[in-house]
Amino acid sequence: MVVTVSLPQAQPRPAPPLFAAPVRNMAFSNIISVSPPGRLKWRGQSYRCAVGRAGIVATKREGDHASPLGCFALRRVLYRADRLAAPQTGLPVAALAQDVGWCDAPEDAAYNQAVTMPYDASAEMLWREDPLYDVIVVLGHNDSPVVPGCGSAIFMHVAQPDYAPTEGCIAMAQDDLLDVLRDCDPQTQICIMA
C-alpha cells in the first residue's frame, strides 16, 4: 500500500526514476499516498496529515526537518501497550519497551536503527510523555542499506492536535492512523510526493 503526502505551494515534479518503477508495477490498492497540502489517501479515503516543517525533499539529510520524497515500505508497527490495544493490521506489530530509542548519530554503527537507552551516541527516546509515539509505523527509508547522514527515524505516527509540522515524519490523528493500518500488509507502500 502506498501513502502520498502533499504540501501547499509545492511545485509538482515527477517521482525520481528510483521510485517510479515500483509505483507503476504495484496495485493501486496497496499504495498510501501523501501529497500537498497535507493529505494522505488510502483506499478511496482522504485523511489530514502533517509532514516535515521544511516540506518534502528529494535529497534527505539528517536534521533538515524535511520528509523524504519517494515510496517506502511499512516495516513494522510499534505501540504503547499501556495506552492502547495492539493495532489491527497485517504488518508485524510489537509493544514498545520503555528503554527503546532510535539512533540519529550518522557516525554511529547503529545509525537509523533501534537502540537500548541510555545509548552512548545521540538517540531519540521513543517512550514519550505525550501521545505522539503511542503508535509508530517504521518506514523503510534509508535502511537498505543505511547511508550515514541521509536521514533517520522516518515514521508514521500520531499528530499533534493542531497538525503541527514534524521533524520529517508523516503524522495523523490516532484514529485515522489506526484506520489506515487496518488494511495494510507487508506489500503496502507509502509514497510521499511533492
Tab-separated table of C-alpha atoms in Angstrom:
chain	number	residue	atom	x	y	z
A	1	MET	CA	0.000	0.000	0.000
A	2	VAL	CA	1.275	3.487	-0.740
A	3	VAL	CA	0.662	6.720	1.139
A	4	THR	CA	1.001	10.058	-0.673
A	5	VAL	CA	1.721	13.345	1.131
A	6	SER	CA	1.244	16.791	-0.434
A	7	LEU	CA	2.276	20.239	0.735
A	8	PRO	CA	0.777	23.651	-0.027
A	9	GLN	CA	2.594	25.738	-2.644
A	10	ALA	CA	4.771	22.811	-3.680
A	11	GLN	CA	5.593	22.549	-7.351
A	12	PRO	CA	4.626	19.173	-8.807
A	13	ARG	CA	7.554	17.179	-10.094
A	14	PRO	CA	7.837	13.627	-11.322
A	15	ALA	CA	8.956	10.940	-8.920
A	16	PRO	CA	12.641	10.112	-9.231
A	17	PRO	CA	13.301	7.129	-11.522
A	18	LEU	CA	14.288	5.080	-8.468
A	19	PHE	CA	10.680	5.248	-7.234
A	20	ALA	CA	8.752	5.431	-10.499
A	21	ALA	CA	9.083	1.730	-11.386
A	22	PRO	CA	7.744	0.287	-8.091
A	23	VAL	CA	4.691	2.553	-8.221
A	24	ARG	CA	3.941	1.613	-11.834
A	25	ASN	CA	4.098	-2.109	-11.081
A	26	MET	CA	2.137	-2.028	-7.830
A	27	ALA	CA	-1.620	-2.404	-7.448
A	28	PHE	CA	-3.127	0.981	-6.616
A	29	SER	CA	-4.904	-0.512	-3.618
A	30	ASN	CA	-1.550	-1.188	-1.978
A	31	ILE	CA	-0.244	2.392	-2.104
A	32	ILE	CA	-0.760	5.049	0.539
A	33	SER	CA	-0.144	8.452	-0.992
A	34	VAL	CA	0.802	11.668	0.743
A	35	SER	CA	0.639	14.972	-1.117
A	36	PRO	CA	0.270	18.706	-0.504
A	37	PRO	CA	-1.488	20.258	1.280
A	38	GLY	CA	-1.044	17.587	3.926
A	39	ARG	CA	-3.420	14.943	2.561
A	40	LEU	CA	-2.988	11.204	2.874
A	41	LYS	CA	-5.047	8.980	0.575
A	42	TRP	CA	-5.711	5.304	1.130
A	43	ARG	CA	-8.306	3.015	-0.409
A	44	GLY	CA	-10.576	5.816	-1.572
A	45	GLN	CA	-10.406	7.749	1.711
A	46	SER	CA	-8.640	11.058	2.300
A	47	TYR	CA	-7.132	11.982	5.672
A	48	ARG	CA	-5.463	15.085	7.030
A	49	CYS	CA	-1.784	14.638	7.890
A	50	ALA	CA	1.311	16.612	8.808
A	51	VAL	CA	4.692	16.407	7.087
A	52	GLY	CA	8.146	17.807	7.825
A	53	ARG	CA	8.302	21.511	8.613
A	54	ALA	CA	10.816	22.017	5.772
A	55	GLY	CA	8.491	20.296	3.290
A	56	ILE	CA	9.285	17.311	1.111
A	57	VAL	CA	12.740	16.912	-0.386
A	58	ALA	CA	14.302	14.570	-2.930
A	59	THR	CA	17.625	14.509	-1.074
A	60	LYS	CA	17.006	13.875	2.616
A	61	ARG	CA	19.735	14.859	5.098
A	62	GLU	CA	19.915	14.282	8.836
A	63	GLY	CA	18.416	17.203	10.755
A	64	ASP	CA	16.908	19.006	7.733
A	65	HIS	CA	13.345	18.752	9.170
A	66	ALA	CA	12.036	17.561	5.787
A	67	SER	CA	10.043	14.500	4.750
A	68	PRO	CA	11.732	12.353	2.093
A	69	LEU	CA	10.294	12.198	-1.421
A	70	GLY	CA	9.649	8.662	-2.633
A	71	CYS	CA	7.938	5.350	-1.938
A	72	PHE	CA	8.782	3.353	1.162
A	73	ALA	CA	7.798	0.020	2.675
A	74	LEU	CA	5.977	-0.114	6.010
A	75	ARG	CA	8.421	-2.218	8.076
A	76	ARG	CA	6.590	-2.709	11.379
A	77	VAL	CA	4.260	-1.131	13.925
A	78	LEU	CA	5.264	-0.265	17.492
A	79	TYR	CA	2.650	0.774	20.045
A	80	ARG	CA	2.260	1.763	23.702
A	81	ALA	CA	0.547	-1.274	25.264
A	82	ASP	CA	-0.081	0.751	28.440
A	83	ARG	CA	-2.234	3.205	26.433
A	84	LEU	CA	-3.994	1.173	23.729
A	85	ALA	CA	-4.627	-2.315	22.396
A	86	ALA	CA	-2.417	-3.730	19.660
A	87	PRO	CA	-3.347	-2.150	16.311
A	88	GLN	CA	-5.252	-4.419	13.930
A	89	THR	CA	-3.065	-4.746	10.830
A	90	GLY	CA	-1.368	-7.213	8.516
A	91	LEU	CA	2.024	-5.677	9.392
A	92	PRO	CA	4.357	-7.005	12.085
A	93	VAL	CA	3.332	-5.468	15.450
A	94	ALA	CA	5.269	-5.202	18.728
A	95	ALA	CA	4.670	-3.449	22.029
A	96	LEU	CA	7.121	-0.600	22.594
A	97	ALA	CA	9.515	-1.105	25.510
A	98	GLN	CA	10.319	1.784	27.839
A	99	ASP	CA	14.036	1.683	27.023
A	100	VAL	CA	13.838	1.814	23.217
A	101	GLY	CA	15.469	4.681	21.351
A	102	TRP	CA	16.367	5.382	17.715
A	103	CYS	CA	19.944	6.337	16.841
A	104	ASP	CA	20.285	9.611	14.903
A	105	ALA	CA	24.091	9.920	15.044
A	106	PRO	CA	25.355	9.493	11.440
A	107	GLU	CA	28.829	8.401	12.568
A	108	ASP	CA	27.482	5.613	14.812
A	109	ALA	CA	27.282	1.956	13.687
A	110	ALA	CA	23.618	1.829	14.832
A	111	TYR	CA	22.574	4.919	12.835
A	112	ASN	CA	18.884	4.787	11.830
A	113	GLN	CA	18.259	1.719	13.979
A	114	ALA	CA	16.535	0.942	17.260
A	115	VAL	CA	18.852	1.016	20.283
A	116	THR	CA	18.533	0.413	24.016
A	117	MET	CA	18.587	3.590	26.102
A	118	PRO	CA	20.634	5.049	27.563
A	119	TYR	CA	22.850	4.927	24.491
A	120	ASP	CA	26.368	6.337	24.071
A	121	ALA	CA	25.625	8.185	20.804
A	122	SER	CA	22.759	10.579	20.053
A	123	ALA	CA	19.406	8.793	20.002
A	124	GLU	CA	15.750	9.769	20.264
A	125	MET	CA	13.739	8.202	23.088
A	126	LEU	CA	10.613	6.506	21.675
A	127	TRP	CA	8.800	6.172	25.039
A	128	ARG	CA	7.326	9.675	25.406
A	129	GLU	CA	5.124	11.510	27.868
A	130	ASP	CA	2.987	12.927	25.053
A	131	PRO	CA	0.913	10.624	22.779
A	132	LEU	CA	2.849	11.257	19.534
A	133	TYR	CA	4.576	7.860	19.603
A	134	ASP	CA	1.675	5.846	21.013
A	135	VAL	CA	1.573	4.278	17.532
A	136	ILE	CA	4.696	4.265	15.338
A	137	VAL	CA	4.967	2.821	11.841
A	138	VAL	CA	8.629	2.372	10.933
A	139	LEU	CA	9.109	3.338	7.281
A	140	GLY	CA	11.734	1.726	5.056
A	141	HIS	CA	13.626	4.973	4.488
A	142	ASN	CA	17.444	4.792	4.435
A	143	ASP	CA	17.546	1.282	5.821
A	144	SER	CA	18.640	-0.996	2.977
A	145	PRO	CA	21.460	-0.113	3.171
A	146	VAL	CA	21.741	2.619	5.799
A	147	VAL	CA	23.680	5.592	4.399
A	148	PRO	CA	25.225	7.821	7.097
A	149	GLY	CA	23.651	11.285	7.163
A	150	CYS	CA	20.749	10.516	4.798
A	151	GLY	CA	18.061	10.655	7.486
A	152	SER	CA	16.887	8.601	10.411
A	153	ALA	CA	13.700	7.832	12.343
A	154	ILE	CA	11.262	8.458	9.499
A	155	PHE	CA	7.965	7.175	10.859
A	156	MET	CA	4.228	7.494	10.546
A	157	HIS	CA	2.982	8.466	13.999
A	158	VAL	CA	0.260	10.317	15.882
A	159	ALA	CA	-0.137	14.013	15.012
A	160	GLN	CA	-0.274	16.893	17.431
A	161	PRO	CA	-3.842	18.188	17.905
A	162	ASP	CA	-3.134	21.162	15.598
A	163	TYR	CA	-1.299	19.016	12.998
A	164	ALA	CA	1.902	20.981	13.579
A	165	PRO	CA	4.708	20.042	11.164
A	166	THR	CA	7.006	17.173	12.108
A	167	GLU	CA	10.771	16.716	12.057
A	168	GLY	CA	10.339	14.714	8.824
A	169	CYS	CA	7.747	12.064	9.681
A	170	ILE	CA	4.155	11.704	8.481
A	171	ALA	CA	1.685	12.304	11.327
A	172	MET	CA	-2.058	11.631	11.510
A	173	ALA	CA	-4.831	11.637	14.099
A	174	GLN	CA	-4.543	8.396	16.068
A	175	ASP	CA	-7.972	7.103	14.976
A	176	ASP	CA	-7.113	7.825	11.326
A	177	LEU	CA	-3.738	6.100	11.620
A	178	LEU	CA	-5.352	3.017	13.159
A	179	ASP	CA	-7.981	3.034	10.397
A	180	VAL	CA	-5.297	3.110	7.682
A	181	LEU	CA	-3.259	0.365	9.365
A	182	ARG	CA	-6.241	-1.989	9.448
A	183	ASP	CA	-5.855	-2.791	5.736
A	184	CYS	CA	-2.045	-2.621	5.477
A	185	ASP	CA	0.152	-5.640	4.832
A	186	PRO	CA	3.859	-6.229	4.102
A	187	GLN	CA	3.336	-5.274	0.426
A	188	THR	CA	1.872	-1.869	1.322
A	189	GLN	CA	3.998	1.165	0.491
A	190	ILE	CA	3.691	4.835	1.308
A	191	CYS	CA	4.503	7.303	-1.466
A	192	ILE	CA	5.380	10.814	-0.381
A	193	MET	CA	5.001	13.270	-3.264
A	194	ALA	CA	5.905	16.931	-3.675
